[in-house]
Each structure stands twice: as C-alpha cells, then as structure tokens.
JSON list of C-alpha atoms in Angstrom, two decimals:
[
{"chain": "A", "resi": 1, "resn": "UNK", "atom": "CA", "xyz": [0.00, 0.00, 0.00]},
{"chain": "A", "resi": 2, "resn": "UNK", "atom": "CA", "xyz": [0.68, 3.52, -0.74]},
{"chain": "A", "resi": 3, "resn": "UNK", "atom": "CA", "xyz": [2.43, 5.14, 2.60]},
{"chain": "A", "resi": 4, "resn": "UNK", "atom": "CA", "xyz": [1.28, 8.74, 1.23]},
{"chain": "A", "resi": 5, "resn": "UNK", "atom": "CA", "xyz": [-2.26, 10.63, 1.51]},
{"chain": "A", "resi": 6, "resn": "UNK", "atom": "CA", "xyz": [-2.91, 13.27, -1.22]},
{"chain": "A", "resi": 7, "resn": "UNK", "atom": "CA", "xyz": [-6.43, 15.04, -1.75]},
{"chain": "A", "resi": 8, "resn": "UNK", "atom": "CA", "xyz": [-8.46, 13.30, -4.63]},
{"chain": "A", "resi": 9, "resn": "UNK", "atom": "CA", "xyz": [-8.43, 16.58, -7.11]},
{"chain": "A", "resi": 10, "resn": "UNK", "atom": "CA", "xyz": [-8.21, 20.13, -6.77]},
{"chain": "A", "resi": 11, "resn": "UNK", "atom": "CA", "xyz": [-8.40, 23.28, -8.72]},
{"chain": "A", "resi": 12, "resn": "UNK", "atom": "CA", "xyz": [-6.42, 25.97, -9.60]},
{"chain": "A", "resi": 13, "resn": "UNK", "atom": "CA", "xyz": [-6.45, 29.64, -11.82]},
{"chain": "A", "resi": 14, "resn": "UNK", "atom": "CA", "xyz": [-4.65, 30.14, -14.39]},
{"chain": "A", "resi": 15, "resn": "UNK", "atom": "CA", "xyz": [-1.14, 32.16, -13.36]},
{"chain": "A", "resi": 16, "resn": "UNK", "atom": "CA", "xyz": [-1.37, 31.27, -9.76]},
{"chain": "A", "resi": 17, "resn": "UNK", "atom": "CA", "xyz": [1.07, 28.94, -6.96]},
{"chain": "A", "resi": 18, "resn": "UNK", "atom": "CA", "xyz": [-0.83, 25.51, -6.98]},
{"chain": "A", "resi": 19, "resn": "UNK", "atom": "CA", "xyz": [0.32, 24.18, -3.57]},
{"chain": "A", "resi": 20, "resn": "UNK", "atom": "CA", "xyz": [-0.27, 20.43, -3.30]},
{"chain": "A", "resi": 21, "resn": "UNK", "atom": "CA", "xyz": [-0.07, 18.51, -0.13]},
{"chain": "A", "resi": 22, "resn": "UNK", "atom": "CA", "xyz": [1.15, 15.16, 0.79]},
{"chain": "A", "resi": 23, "resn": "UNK", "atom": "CA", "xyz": [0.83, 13.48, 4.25]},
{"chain": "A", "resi": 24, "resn": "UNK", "atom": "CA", "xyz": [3.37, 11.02, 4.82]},
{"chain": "A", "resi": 25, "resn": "UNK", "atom": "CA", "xyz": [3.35, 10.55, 8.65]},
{"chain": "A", "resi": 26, "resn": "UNK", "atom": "CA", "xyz": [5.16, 7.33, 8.62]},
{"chain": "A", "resi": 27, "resn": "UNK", "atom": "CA", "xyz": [8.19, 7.76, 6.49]},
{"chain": "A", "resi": 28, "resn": "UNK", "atom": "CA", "xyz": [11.30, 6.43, 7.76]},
{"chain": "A", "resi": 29, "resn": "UNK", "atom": "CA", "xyz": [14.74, 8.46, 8.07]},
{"chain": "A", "resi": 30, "resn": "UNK", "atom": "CA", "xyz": [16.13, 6.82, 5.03]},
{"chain": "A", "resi": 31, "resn": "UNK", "atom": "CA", "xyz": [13.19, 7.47, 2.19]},
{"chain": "A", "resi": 32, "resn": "UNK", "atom": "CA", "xyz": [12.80, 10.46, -0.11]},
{"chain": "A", "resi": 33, "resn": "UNK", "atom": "CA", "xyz": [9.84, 12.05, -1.25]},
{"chain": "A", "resi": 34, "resn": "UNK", "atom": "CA", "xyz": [9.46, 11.91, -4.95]},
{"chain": "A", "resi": 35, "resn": "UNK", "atom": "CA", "xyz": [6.95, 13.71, -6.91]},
{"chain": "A", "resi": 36, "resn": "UNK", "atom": "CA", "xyz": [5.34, 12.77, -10.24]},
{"chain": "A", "resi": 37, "resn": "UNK", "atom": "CA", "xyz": [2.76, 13.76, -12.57]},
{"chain": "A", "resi": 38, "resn": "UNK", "atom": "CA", "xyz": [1.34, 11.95, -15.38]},
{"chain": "A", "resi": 39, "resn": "UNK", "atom": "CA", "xyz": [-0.80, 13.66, -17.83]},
{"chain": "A", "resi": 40, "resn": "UNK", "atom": "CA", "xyz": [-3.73, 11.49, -19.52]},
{"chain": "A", "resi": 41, "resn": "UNK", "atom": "CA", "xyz": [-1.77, 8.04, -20.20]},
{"chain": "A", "resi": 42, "resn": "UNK", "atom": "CA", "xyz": [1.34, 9.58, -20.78]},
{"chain": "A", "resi": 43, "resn": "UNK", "atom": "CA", "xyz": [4.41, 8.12, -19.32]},
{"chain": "A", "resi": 44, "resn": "UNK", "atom": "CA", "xyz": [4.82, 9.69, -15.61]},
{"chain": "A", "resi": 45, "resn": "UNK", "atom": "CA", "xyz": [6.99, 12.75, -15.88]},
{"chain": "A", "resi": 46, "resn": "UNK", "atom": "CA", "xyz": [9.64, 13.17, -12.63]},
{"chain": "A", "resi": 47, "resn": "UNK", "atom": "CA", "xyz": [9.16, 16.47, -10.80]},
{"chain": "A", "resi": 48, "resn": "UNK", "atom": "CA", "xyz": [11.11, 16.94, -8.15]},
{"chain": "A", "resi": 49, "resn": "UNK", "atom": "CA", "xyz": [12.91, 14.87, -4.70]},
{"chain": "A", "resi": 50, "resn": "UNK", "atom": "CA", "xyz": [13.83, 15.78, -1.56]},
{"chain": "A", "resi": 51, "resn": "UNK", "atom": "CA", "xyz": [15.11, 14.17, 1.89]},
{"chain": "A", "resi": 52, "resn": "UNK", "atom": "CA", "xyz": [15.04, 16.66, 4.38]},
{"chain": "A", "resi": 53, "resn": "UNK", "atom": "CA", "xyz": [16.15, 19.98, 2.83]},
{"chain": "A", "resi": 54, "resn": "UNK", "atom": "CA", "xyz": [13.49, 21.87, 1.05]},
{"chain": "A", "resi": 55, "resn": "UNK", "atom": "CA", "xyz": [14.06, 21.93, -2.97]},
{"chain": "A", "resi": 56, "resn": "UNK", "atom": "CA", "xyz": [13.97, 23.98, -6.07]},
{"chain": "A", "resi": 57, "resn": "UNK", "atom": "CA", "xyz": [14.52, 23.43, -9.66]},
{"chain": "A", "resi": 58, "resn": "UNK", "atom": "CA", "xyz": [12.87, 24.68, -12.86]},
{"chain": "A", "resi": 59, "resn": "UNK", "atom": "CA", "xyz": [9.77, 22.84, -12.66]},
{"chain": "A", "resi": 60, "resn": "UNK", "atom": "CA", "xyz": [8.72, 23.01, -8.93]},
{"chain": "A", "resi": 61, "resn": "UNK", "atom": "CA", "xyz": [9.65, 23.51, -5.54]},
{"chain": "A", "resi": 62, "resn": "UNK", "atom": "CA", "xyz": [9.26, 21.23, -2.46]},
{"chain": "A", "resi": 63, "resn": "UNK", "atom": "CA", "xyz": [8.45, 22.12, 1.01]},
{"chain": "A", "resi": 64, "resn": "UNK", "atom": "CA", "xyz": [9.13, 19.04, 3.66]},
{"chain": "A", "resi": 65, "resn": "UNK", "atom": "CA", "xyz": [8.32, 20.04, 7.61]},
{"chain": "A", "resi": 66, "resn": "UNK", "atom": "CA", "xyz": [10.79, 19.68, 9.77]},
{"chain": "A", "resi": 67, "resn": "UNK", "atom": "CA", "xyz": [9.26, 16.59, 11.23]},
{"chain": "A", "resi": 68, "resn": "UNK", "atom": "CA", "xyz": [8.87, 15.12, 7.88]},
{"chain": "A", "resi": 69, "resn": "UNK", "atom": "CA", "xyz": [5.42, 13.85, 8.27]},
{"chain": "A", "resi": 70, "resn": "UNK", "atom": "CA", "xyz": [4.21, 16.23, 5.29]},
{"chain": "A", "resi": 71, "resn": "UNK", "atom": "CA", "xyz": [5.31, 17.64, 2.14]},
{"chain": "A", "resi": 72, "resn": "UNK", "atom": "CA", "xyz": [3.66, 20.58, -0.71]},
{"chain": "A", "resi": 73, "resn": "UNK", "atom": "CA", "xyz": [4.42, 20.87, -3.79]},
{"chain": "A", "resi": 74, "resn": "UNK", "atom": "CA", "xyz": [4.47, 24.10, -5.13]},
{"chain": "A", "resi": 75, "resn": "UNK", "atom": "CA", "xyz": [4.12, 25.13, -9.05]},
{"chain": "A", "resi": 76, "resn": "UNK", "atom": "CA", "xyz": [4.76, 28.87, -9.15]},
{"chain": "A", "resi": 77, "resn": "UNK", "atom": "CA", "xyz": [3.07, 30.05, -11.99]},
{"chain": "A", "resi": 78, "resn": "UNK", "atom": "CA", "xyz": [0.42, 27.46, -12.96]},
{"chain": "A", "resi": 79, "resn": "UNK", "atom": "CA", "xyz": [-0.48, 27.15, -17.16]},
{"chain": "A", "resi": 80, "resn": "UNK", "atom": "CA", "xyz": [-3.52, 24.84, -18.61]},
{"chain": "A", "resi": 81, "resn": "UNK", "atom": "CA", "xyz": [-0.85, 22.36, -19.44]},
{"chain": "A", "resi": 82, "resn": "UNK", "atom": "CA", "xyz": [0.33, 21.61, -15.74]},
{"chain": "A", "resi": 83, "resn": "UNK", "atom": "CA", "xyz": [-3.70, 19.66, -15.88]},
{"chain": "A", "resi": 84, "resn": "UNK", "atom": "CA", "xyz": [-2.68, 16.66, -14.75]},
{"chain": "A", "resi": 85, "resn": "UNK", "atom": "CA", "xyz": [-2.39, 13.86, -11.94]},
{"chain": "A", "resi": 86, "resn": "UNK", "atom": "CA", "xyz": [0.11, 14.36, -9.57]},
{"chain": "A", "resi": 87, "resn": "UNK", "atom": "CA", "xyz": [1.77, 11.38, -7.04]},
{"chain": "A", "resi": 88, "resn": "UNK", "atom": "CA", "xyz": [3.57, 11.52, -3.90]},
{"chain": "A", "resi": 89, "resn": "UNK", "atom": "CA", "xyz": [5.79, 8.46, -3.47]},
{"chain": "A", "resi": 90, "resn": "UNK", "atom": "CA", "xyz": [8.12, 7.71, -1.16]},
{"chain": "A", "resi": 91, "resn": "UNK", "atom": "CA", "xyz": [10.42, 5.87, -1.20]},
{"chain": "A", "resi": 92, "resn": "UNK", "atom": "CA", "xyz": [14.49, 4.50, 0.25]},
{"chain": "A", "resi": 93, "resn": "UNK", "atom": "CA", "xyz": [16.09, 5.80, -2.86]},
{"chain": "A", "resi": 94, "resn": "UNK", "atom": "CA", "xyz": [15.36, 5.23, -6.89]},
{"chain": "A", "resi": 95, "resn": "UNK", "atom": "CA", "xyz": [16.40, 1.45, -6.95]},
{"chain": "A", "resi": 96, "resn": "UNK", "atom": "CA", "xyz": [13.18, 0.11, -5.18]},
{"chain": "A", "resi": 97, "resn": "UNK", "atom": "CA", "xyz": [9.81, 0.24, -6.50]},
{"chain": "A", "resi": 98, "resn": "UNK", "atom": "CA", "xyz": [8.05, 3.14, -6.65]},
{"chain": "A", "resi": 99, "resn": "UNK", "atom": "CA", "xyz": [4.49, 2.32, -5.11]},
{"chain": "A", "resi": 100, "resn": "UNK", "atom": "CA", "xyz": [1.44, 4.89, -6.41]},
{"chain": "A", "resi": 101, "resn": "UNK", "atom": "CA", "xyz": [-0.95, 6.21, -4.22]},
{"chain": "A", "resi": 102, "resn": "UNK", "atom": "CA", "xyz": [-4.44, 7.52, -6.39]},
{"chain": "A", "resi": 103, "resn": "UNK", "atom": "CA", "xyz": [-2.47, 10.61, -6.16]},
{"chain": "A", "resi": 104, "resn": "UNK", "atom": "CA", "xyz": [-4.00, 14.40, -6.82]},
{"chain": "A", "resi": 105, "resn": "UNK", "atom": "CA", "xyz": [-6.06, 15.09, -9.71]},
{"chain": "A", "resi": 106, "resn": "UNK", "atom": "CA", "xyz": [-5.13, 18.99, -10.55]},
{"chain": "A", "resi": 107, "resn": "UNK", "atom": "CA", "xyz": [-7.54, 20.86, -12.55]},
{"chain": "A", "resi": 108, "resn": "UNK", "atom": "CA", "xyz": [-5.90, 24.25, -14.11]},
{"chain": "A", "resi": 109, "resn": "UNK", "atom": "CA", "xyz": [-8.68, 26.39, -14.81]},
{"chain": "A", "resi": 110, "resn": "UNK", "atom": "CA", "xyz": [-8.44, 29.71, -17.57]},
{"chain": "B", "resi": 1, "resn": "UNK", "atom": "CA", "xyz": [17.95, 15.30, -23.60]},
{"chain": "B", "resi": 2, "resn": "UNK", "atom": "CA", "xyz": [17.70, 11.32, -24.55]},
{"chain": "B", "resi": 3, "resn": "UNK", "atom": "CA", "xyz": [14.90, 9.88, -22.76]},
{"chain": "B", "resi": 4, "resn": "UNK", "atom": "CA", "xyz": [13.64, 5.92, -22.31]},
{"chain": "B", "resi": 5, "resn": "UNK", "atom": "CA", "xyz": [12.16, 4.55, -25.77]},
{"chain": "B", "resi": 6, "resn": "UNK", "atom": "CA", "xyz": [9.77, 1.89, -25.66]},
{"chain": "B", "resi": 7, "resn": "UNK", "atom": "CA", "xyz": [8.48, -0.26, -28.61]},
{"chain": "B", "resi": 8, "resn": "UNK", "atom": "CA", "xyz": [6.11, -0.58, -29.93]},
{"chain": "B", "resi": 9, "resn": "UNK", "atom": "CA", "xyz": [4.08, 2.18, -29.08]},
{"chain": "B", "resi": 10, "resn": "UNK", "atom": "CA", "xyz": [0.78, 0.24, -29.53]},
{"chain": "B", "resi": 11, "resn": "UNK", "atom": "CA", "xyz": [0.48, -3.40, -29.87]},
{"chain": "B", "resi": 12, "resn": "UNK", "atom": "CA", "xyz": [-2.72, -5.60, -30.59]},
{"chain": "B", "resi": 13, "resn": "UNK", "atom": "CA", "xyz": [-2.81, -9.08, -29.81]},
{"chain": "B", "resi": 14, "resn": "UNK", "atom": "CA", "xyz": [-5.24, -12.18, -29.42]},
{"chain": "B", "resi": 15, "resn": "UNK", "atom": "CA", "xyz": [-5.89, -14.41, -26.47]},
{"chain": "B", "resi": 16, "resn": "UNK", "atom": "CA", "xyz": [-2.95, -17.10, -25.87]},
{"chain": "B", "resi": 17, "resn": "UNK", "atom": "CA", "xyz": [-0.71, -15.12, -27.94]},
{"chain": "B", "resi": 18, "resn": "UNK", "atom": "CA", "xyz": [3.03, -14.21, -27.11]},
{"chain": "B", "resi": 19, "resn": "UNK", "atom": "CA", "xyz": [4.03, -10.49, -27.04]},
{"chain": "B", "resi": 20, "resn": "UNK", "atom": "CA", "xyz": [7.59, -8.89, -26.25]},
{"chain": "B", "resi": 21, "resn": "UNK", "atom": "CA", "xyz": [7.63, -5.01, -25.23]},
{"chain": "B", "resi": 22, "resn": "UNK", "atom": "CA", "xyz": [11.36, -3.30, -25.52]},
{"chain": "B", "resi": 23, "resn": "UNK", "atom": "CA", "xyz": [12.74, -0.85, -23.58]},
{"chain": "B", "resi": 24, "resn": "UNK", "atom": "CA", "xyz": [15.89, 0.99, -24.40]},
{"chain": "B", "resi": 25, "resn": "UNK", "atom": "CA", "xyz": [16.96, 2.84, -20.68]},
{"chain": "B", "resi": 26, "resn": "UNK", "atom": "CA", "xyz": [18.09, 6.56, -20.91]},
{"chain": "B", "resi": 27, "resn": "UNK", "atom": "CA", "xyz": [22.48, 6.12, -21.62]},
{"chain": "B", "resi": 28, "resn": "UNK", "atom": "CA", "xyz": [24.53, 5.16, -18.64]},
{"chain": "B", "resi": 29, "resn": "UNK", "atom": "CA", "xyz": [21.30, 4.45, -16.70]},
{"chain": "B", "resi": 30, "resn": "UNK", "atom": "CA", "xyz": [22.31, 1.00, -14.77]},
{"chain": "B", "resi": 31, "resn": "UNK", "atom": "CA", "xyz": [19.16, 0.02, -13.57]},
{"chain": "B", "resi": 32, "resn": "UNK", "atom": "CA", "xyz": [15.49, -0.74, -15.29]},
{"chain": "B", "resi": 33, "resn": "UNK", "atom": "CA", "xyz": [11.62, -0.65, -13.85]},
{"chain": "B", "resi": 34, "resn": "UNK", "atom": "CA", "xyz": [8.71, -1.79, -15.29]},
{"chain": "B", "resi": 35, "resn": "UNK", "atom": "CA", "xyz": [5.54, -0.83, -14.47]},
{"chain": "B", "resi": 36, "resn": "UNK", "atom": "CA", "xyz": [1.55, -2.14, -15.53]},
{"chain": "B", "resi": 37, "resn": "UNK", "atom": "CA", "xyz": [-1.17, 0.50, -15.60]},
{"chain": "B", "resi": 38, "resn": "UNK", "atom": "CA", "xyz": [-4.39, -0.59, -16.35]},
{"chain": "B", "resi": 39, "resn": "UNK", "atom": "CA", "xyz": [-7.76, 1.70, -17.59]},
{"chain": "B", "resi": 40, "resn": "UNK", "atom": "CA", "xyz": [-8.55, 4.11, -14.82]},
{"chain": "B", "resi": 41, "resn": "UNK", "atom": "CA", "xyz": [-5.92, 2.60, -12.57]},
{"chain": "B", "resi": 42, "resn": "UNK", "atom": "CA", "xyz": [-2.48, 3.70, -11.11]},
{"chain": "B", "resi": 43, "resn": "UNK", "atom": "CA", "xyz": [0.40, 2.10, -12.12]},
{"chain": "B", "resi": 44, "resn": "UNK", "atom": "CA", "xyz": [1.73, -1.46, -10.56]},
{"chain": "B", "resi": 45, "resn": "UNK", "atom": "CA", "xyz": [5.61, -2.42, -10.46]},
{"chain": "B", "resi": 46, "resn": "UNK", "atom": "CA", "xyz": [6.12, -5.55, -11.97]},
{"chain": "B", "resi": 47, "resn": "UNK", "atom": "CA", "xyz": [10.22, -6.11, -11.77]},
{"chain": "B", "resi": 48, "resn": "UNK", "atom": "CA", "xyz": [13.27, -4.33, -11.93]},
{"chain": "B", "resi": 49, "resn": "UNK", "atom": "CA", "xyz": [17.08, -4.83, -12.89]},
{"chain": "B", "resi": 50, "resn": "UNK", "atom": "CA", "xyz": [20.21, -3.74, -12.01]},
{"chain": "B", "resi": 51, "resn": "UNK", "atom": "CA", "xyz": [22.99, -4.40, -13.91]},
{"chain": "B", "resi": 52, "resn": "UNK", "atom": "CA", "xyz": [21.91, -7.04, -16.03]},
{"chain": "B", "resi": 53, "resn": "UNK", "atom": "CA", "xyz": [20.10, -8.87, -12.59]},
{"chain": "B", "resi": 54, "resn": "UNK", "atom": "CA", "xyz": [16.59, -8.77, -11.53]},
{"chain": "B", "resi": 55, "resn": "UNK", "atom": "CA", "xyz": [16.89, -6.90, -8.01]},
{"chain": "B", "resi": 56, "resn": "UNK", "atom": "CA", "xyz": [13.25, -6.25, -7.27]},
{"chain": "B", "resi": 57, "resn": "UNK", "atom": "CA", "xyz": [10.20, -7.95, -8.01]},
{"chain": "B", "resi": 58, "resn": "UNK", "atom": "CA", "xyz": [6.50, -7.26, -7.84]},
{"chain": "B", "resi": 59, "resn": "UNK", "atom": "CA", "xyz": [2.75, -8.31, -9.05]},
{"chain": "B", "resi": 60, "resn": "UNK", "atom": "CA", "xyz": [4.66, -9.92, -12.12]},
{"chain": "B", "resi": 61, "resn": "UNK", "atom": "CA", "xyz": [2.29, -12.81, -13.25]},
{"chain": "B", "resi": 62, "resn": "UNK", "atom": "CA", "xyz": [4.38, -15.96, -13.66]},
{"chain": "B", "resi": 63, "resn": "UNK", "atom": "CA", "xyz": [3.09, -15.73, -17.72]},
{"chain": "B", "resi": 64, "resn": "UNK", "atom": "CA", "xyz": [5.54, -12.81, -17.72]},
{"chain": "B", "resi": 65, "resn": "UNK", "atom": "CA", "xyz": [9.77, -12.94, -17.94]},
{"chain": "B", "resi": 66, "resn": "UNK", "atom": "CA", "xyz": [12.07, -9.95, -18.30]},
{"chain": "B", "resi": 67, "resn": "UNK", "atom": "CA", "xyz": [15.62, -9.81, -18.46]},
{"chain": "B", "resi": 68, "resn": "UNK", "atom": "CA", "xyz": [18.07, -7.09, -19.37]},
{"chain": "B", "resi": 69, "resn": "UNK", "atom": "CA", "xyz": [20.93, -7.36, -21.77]},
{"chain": "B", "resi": 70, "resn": "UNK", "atom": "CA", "xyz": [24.66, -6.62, -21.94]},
{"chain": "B", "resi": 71, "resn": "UNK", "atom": "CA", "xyz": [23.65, -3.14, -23.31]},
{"chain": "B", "resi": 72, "resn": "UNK", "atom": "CA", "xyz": [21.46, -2.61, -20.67]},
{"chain": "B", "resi": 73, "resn": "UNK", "atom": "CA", "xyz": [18.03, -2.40, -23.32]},
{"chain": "B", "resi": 74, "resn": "UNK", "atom": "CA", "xyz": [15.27, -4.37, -21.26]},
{"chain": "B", "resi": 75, "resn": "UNK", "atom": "CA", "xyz": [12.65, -6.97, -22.76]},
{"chain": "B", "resi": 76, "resn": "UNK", "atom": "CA", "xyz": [9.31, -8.18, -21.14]},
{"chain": "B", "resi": 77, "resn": "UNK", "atom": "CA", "xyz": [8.08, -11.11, -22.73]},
{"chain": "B", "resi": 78, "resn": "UNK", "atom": "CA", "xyz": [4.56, -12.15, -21.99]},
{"chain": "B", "resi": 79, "resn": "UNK", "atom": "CA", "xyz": [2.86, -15.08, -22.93]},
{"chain": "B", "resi": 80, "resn": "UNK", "atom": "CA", "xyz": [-0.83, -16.82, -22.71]},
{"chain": "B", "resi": 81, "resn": "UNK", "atom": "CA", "xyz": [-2.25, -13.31, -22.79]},
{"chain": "B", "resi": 82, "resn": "UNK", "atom": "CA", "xyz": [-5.27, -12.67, -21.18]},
{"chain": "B", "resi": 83, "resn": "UNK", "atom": "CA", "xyz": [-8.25, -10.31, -22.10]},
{"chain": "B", "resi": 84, "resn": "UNK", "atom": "CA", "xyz": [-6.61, -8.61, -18.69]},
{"chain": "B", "resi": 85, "resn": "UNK", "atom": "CA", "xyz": [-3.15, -7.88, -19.77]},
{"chain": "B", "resi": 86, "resn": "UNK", "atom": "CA", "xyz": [-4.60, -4.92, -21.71]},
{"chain": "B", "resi": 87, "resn": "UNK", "atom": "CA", "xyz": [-2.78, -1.99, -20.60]},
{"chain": "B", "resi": 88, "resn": "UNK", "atom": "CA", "xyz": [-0.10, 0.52, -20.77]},
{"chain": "B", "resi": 89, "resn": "UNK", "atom": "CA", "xyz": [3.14, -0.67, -19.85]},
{"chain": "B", "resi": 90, "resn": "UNK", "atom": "CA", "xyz": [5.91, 1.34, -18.57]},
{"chain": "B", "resi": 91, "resn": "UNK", "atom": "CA", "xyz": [9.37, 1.20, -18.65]},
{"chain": "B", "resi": 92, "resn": "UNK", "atom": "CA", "xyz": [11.52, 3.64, -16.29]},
{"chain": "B", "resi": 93, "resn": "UNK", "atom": "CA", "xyz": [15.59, 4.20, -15.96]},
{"chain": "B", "resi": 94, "resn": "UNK", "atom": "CA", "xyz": [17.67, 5.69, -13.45]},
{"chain": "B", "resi": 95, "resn": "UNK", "atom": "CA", "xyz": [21.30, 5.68, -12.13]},
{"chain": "B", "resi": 96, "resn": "UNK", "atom": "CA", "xyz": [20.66, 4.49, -8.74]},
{"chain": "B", "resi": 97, "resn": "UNK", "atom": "CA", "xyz": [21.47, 5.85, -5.17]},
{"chain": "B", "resi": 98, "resn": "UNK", "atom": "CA", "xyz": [18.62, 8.05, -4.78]},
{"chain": "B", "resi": 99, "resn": "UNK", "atom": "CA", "xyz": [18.44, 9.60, -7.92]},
{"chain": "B", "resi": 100, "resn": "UNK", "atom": "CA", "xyz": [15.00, 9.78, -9.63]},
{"chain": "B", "resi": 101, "resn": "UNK", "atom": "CA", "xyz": [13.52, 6.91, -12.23]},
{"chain": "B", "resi": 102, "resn": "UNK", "atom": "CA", "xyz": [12.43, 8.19, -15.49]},
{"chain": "B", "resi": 103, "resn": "UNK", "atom": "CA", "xyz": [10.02, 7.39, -17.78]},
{"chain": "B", "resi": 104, "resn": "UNK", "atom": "CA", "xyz": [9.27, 6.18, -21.38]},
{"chain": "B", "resi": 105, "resn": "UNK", "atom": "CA", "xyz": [6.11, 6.54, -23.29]},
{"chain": "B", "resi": 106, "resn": "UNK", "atom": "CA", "xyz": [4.92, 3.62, -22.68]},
{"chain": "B", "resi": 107, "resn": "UNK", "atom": "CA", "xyz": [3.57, 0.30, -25.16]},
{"chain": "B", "resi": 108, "resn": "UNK", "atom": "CA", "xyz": [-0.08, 0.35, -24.87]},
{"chain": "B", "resi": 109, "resn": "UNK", "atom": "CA", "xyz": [-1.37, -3.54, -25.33]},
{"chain": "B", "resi": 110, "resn": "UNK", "atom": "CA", "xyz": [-4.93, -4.22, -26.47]},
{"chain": "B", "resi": 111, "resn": "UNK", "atom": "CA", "xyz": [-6.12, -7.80, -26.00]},
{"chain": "B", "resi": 112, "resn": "UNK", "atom": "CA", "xyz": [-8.89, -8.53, -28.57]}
]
C-alpha cells in the first residue's frame, strides 16, 4: 500500500502557486519524497525529490516540515498544461519500486 | 535530452498469444523498472534490474519474464495473454542511489 495521503483533485487559476499537499506521517529516516505527474496516459513525468532539505529546480519547488510527516508541492506560476495527476511516493532511494498512491487530480482552470 | 524509448508504441494481440515489449533505458542508466497500468488505474511495479540482474520484483504474473541485456536495453516477454493484460506498460531508468527513475512513453497492449 501507498504510505502517502494526497487530496483526490483540486483546482487551480490560471497564473497562480498551486500548492499540493502530501501526508506522509510514517516515512522512515532513510526514504525520499518523490513527486510525479502523469498527464492522460502519458508516461509519468519526474518532478522533483527531496530528503530533508526543502528543494527547487525549474519545474517546482518542495516544502518538507521539519518533522517530515508532510510535504507541498508548489508550481509557481500554474499554465492549462500543468492539468494533470500528480503522485507523492516515497520511497528509500530510486532502486526500489516506486508504489502509487491515487495521487491528486489537478484541474488548471483559464 | 535522450529519454527511455519503448516499442512498440501500440500493440494488438489475441488471447494465448506471445508479445515482447522493448525498452531501451536513458544512456549510462544502470538500472530498469517496469511498471503495468491498467484503464482508470495507477500504475503497478512488476520487476526491476540492475545491472543485467533482476533486483526487485513485484505483481509480475508468472506468464511474464524480463531480463536485461549486456547493453542494458530491457525486454518483457509475456505469454498466454489474457483479455486482462490490456494496458499501458511502462518502462523507467535511473542511475541508482537516490536519484529519480524516469520514464518512457509507454507500449499500450490491447487484447482482442
């Protein structure tokens, strides 16, 4: 089973920060947080990772509490193309299985 | 950048047929995933390599065997399809130690 909780869908405008949360109360000291998307029955596109340190790069940014228990992933500037689903895994590093949750249907509205 | 190729794209096949999906891993990526999604579902590991061995394996039915060659491209050969095999089937790459798996396009297999 999934170890991760994500809302079912939500929306956002058009030019705004879609923040996404992810509860993941029991991760252990060793596993990442990994964040995917996968746009209609494309292949899942990689997002972003983190441990313990919030992260940045092009795409998105990551916010992990200090406890760990809970993560948000932020897109800055939101377009119609960012429509998709989005999945919080986590995970002991890249060489184990990643195991999907139903993950967070995001709904850019114009 | 080069990214994971999978062939074919779309593949059609009866019931009780043989089918083998290809998956050539993004260069100097060690290790390969694949992964099963059916309609309206999330997707399901099935097996990995690293290095040319299987290190992890998942809901895999024993119909299915994968291996991955000396080049590192991946094959999953599936036989005695069933009407329930039909779905998209991923194939992911990554270099290990944390760093993230990424992923093809995907074979979509319809089983008529």
């Amino acid at each position: 089973d999934a170890k991760t909780t994500q809302p079912p869908s939500m929306d956002c405008a058009e030019g705004r920060a879609a923040n996404l949360p992810c509860n993941h109360s029991t991760i252990s000291g060793n596993e990442y947080v990994y964040w995917y998307r996968q746009i209609h029955s494309q292949g899942p596109q990689y997002i972003i990772h983190g441990l313990k340190n919030n992260e940045t790069n092009e795409m998105a940014s990551l916010i992990i509490t200090e406890d760990r228990k809970s993560s948000t992933l932020i897109l800055p500037h939101a377009t119609l193309r960012d429509t998709a689903v989005y999945y919080c895994i986590v995970s002991p590093d890249s060489n184990y299985q990643l195991i999907w949750g139903a993950g967070t249907k995001l709904i850019i509205k114009p | 950048a080069a990214g994971v190729i999978q062939s074919p794209r779309h593949l059609i096949k009866e019931k009780r047929e043989t089918a083998t999906l290809k998956c050539y891993p993004i260069p100097r990526h060690d290790t390969v995933y694949w992964y099963q999604q059916g309609p309206g579902q999330d997707p399901q590991f099935l097996i990995s390599f690293y290095e040319k061995m299987q290190s992890d394996k998942g809901s895999i039915p024993d119909r299915f065997s994968a291996q991955q060659f000396s080049d590192y491209h991946s094959e999953l050969n599936m036989s005695s399809l069933e009407l329930g095999d039909s779905a998209l089937y991923f194939c992911a790459s990554s270099t290990g130690s944390s760093q993230p798996q990424h992923f093809g396009d995907g074979t979509r297999l319809s089983i008529l």
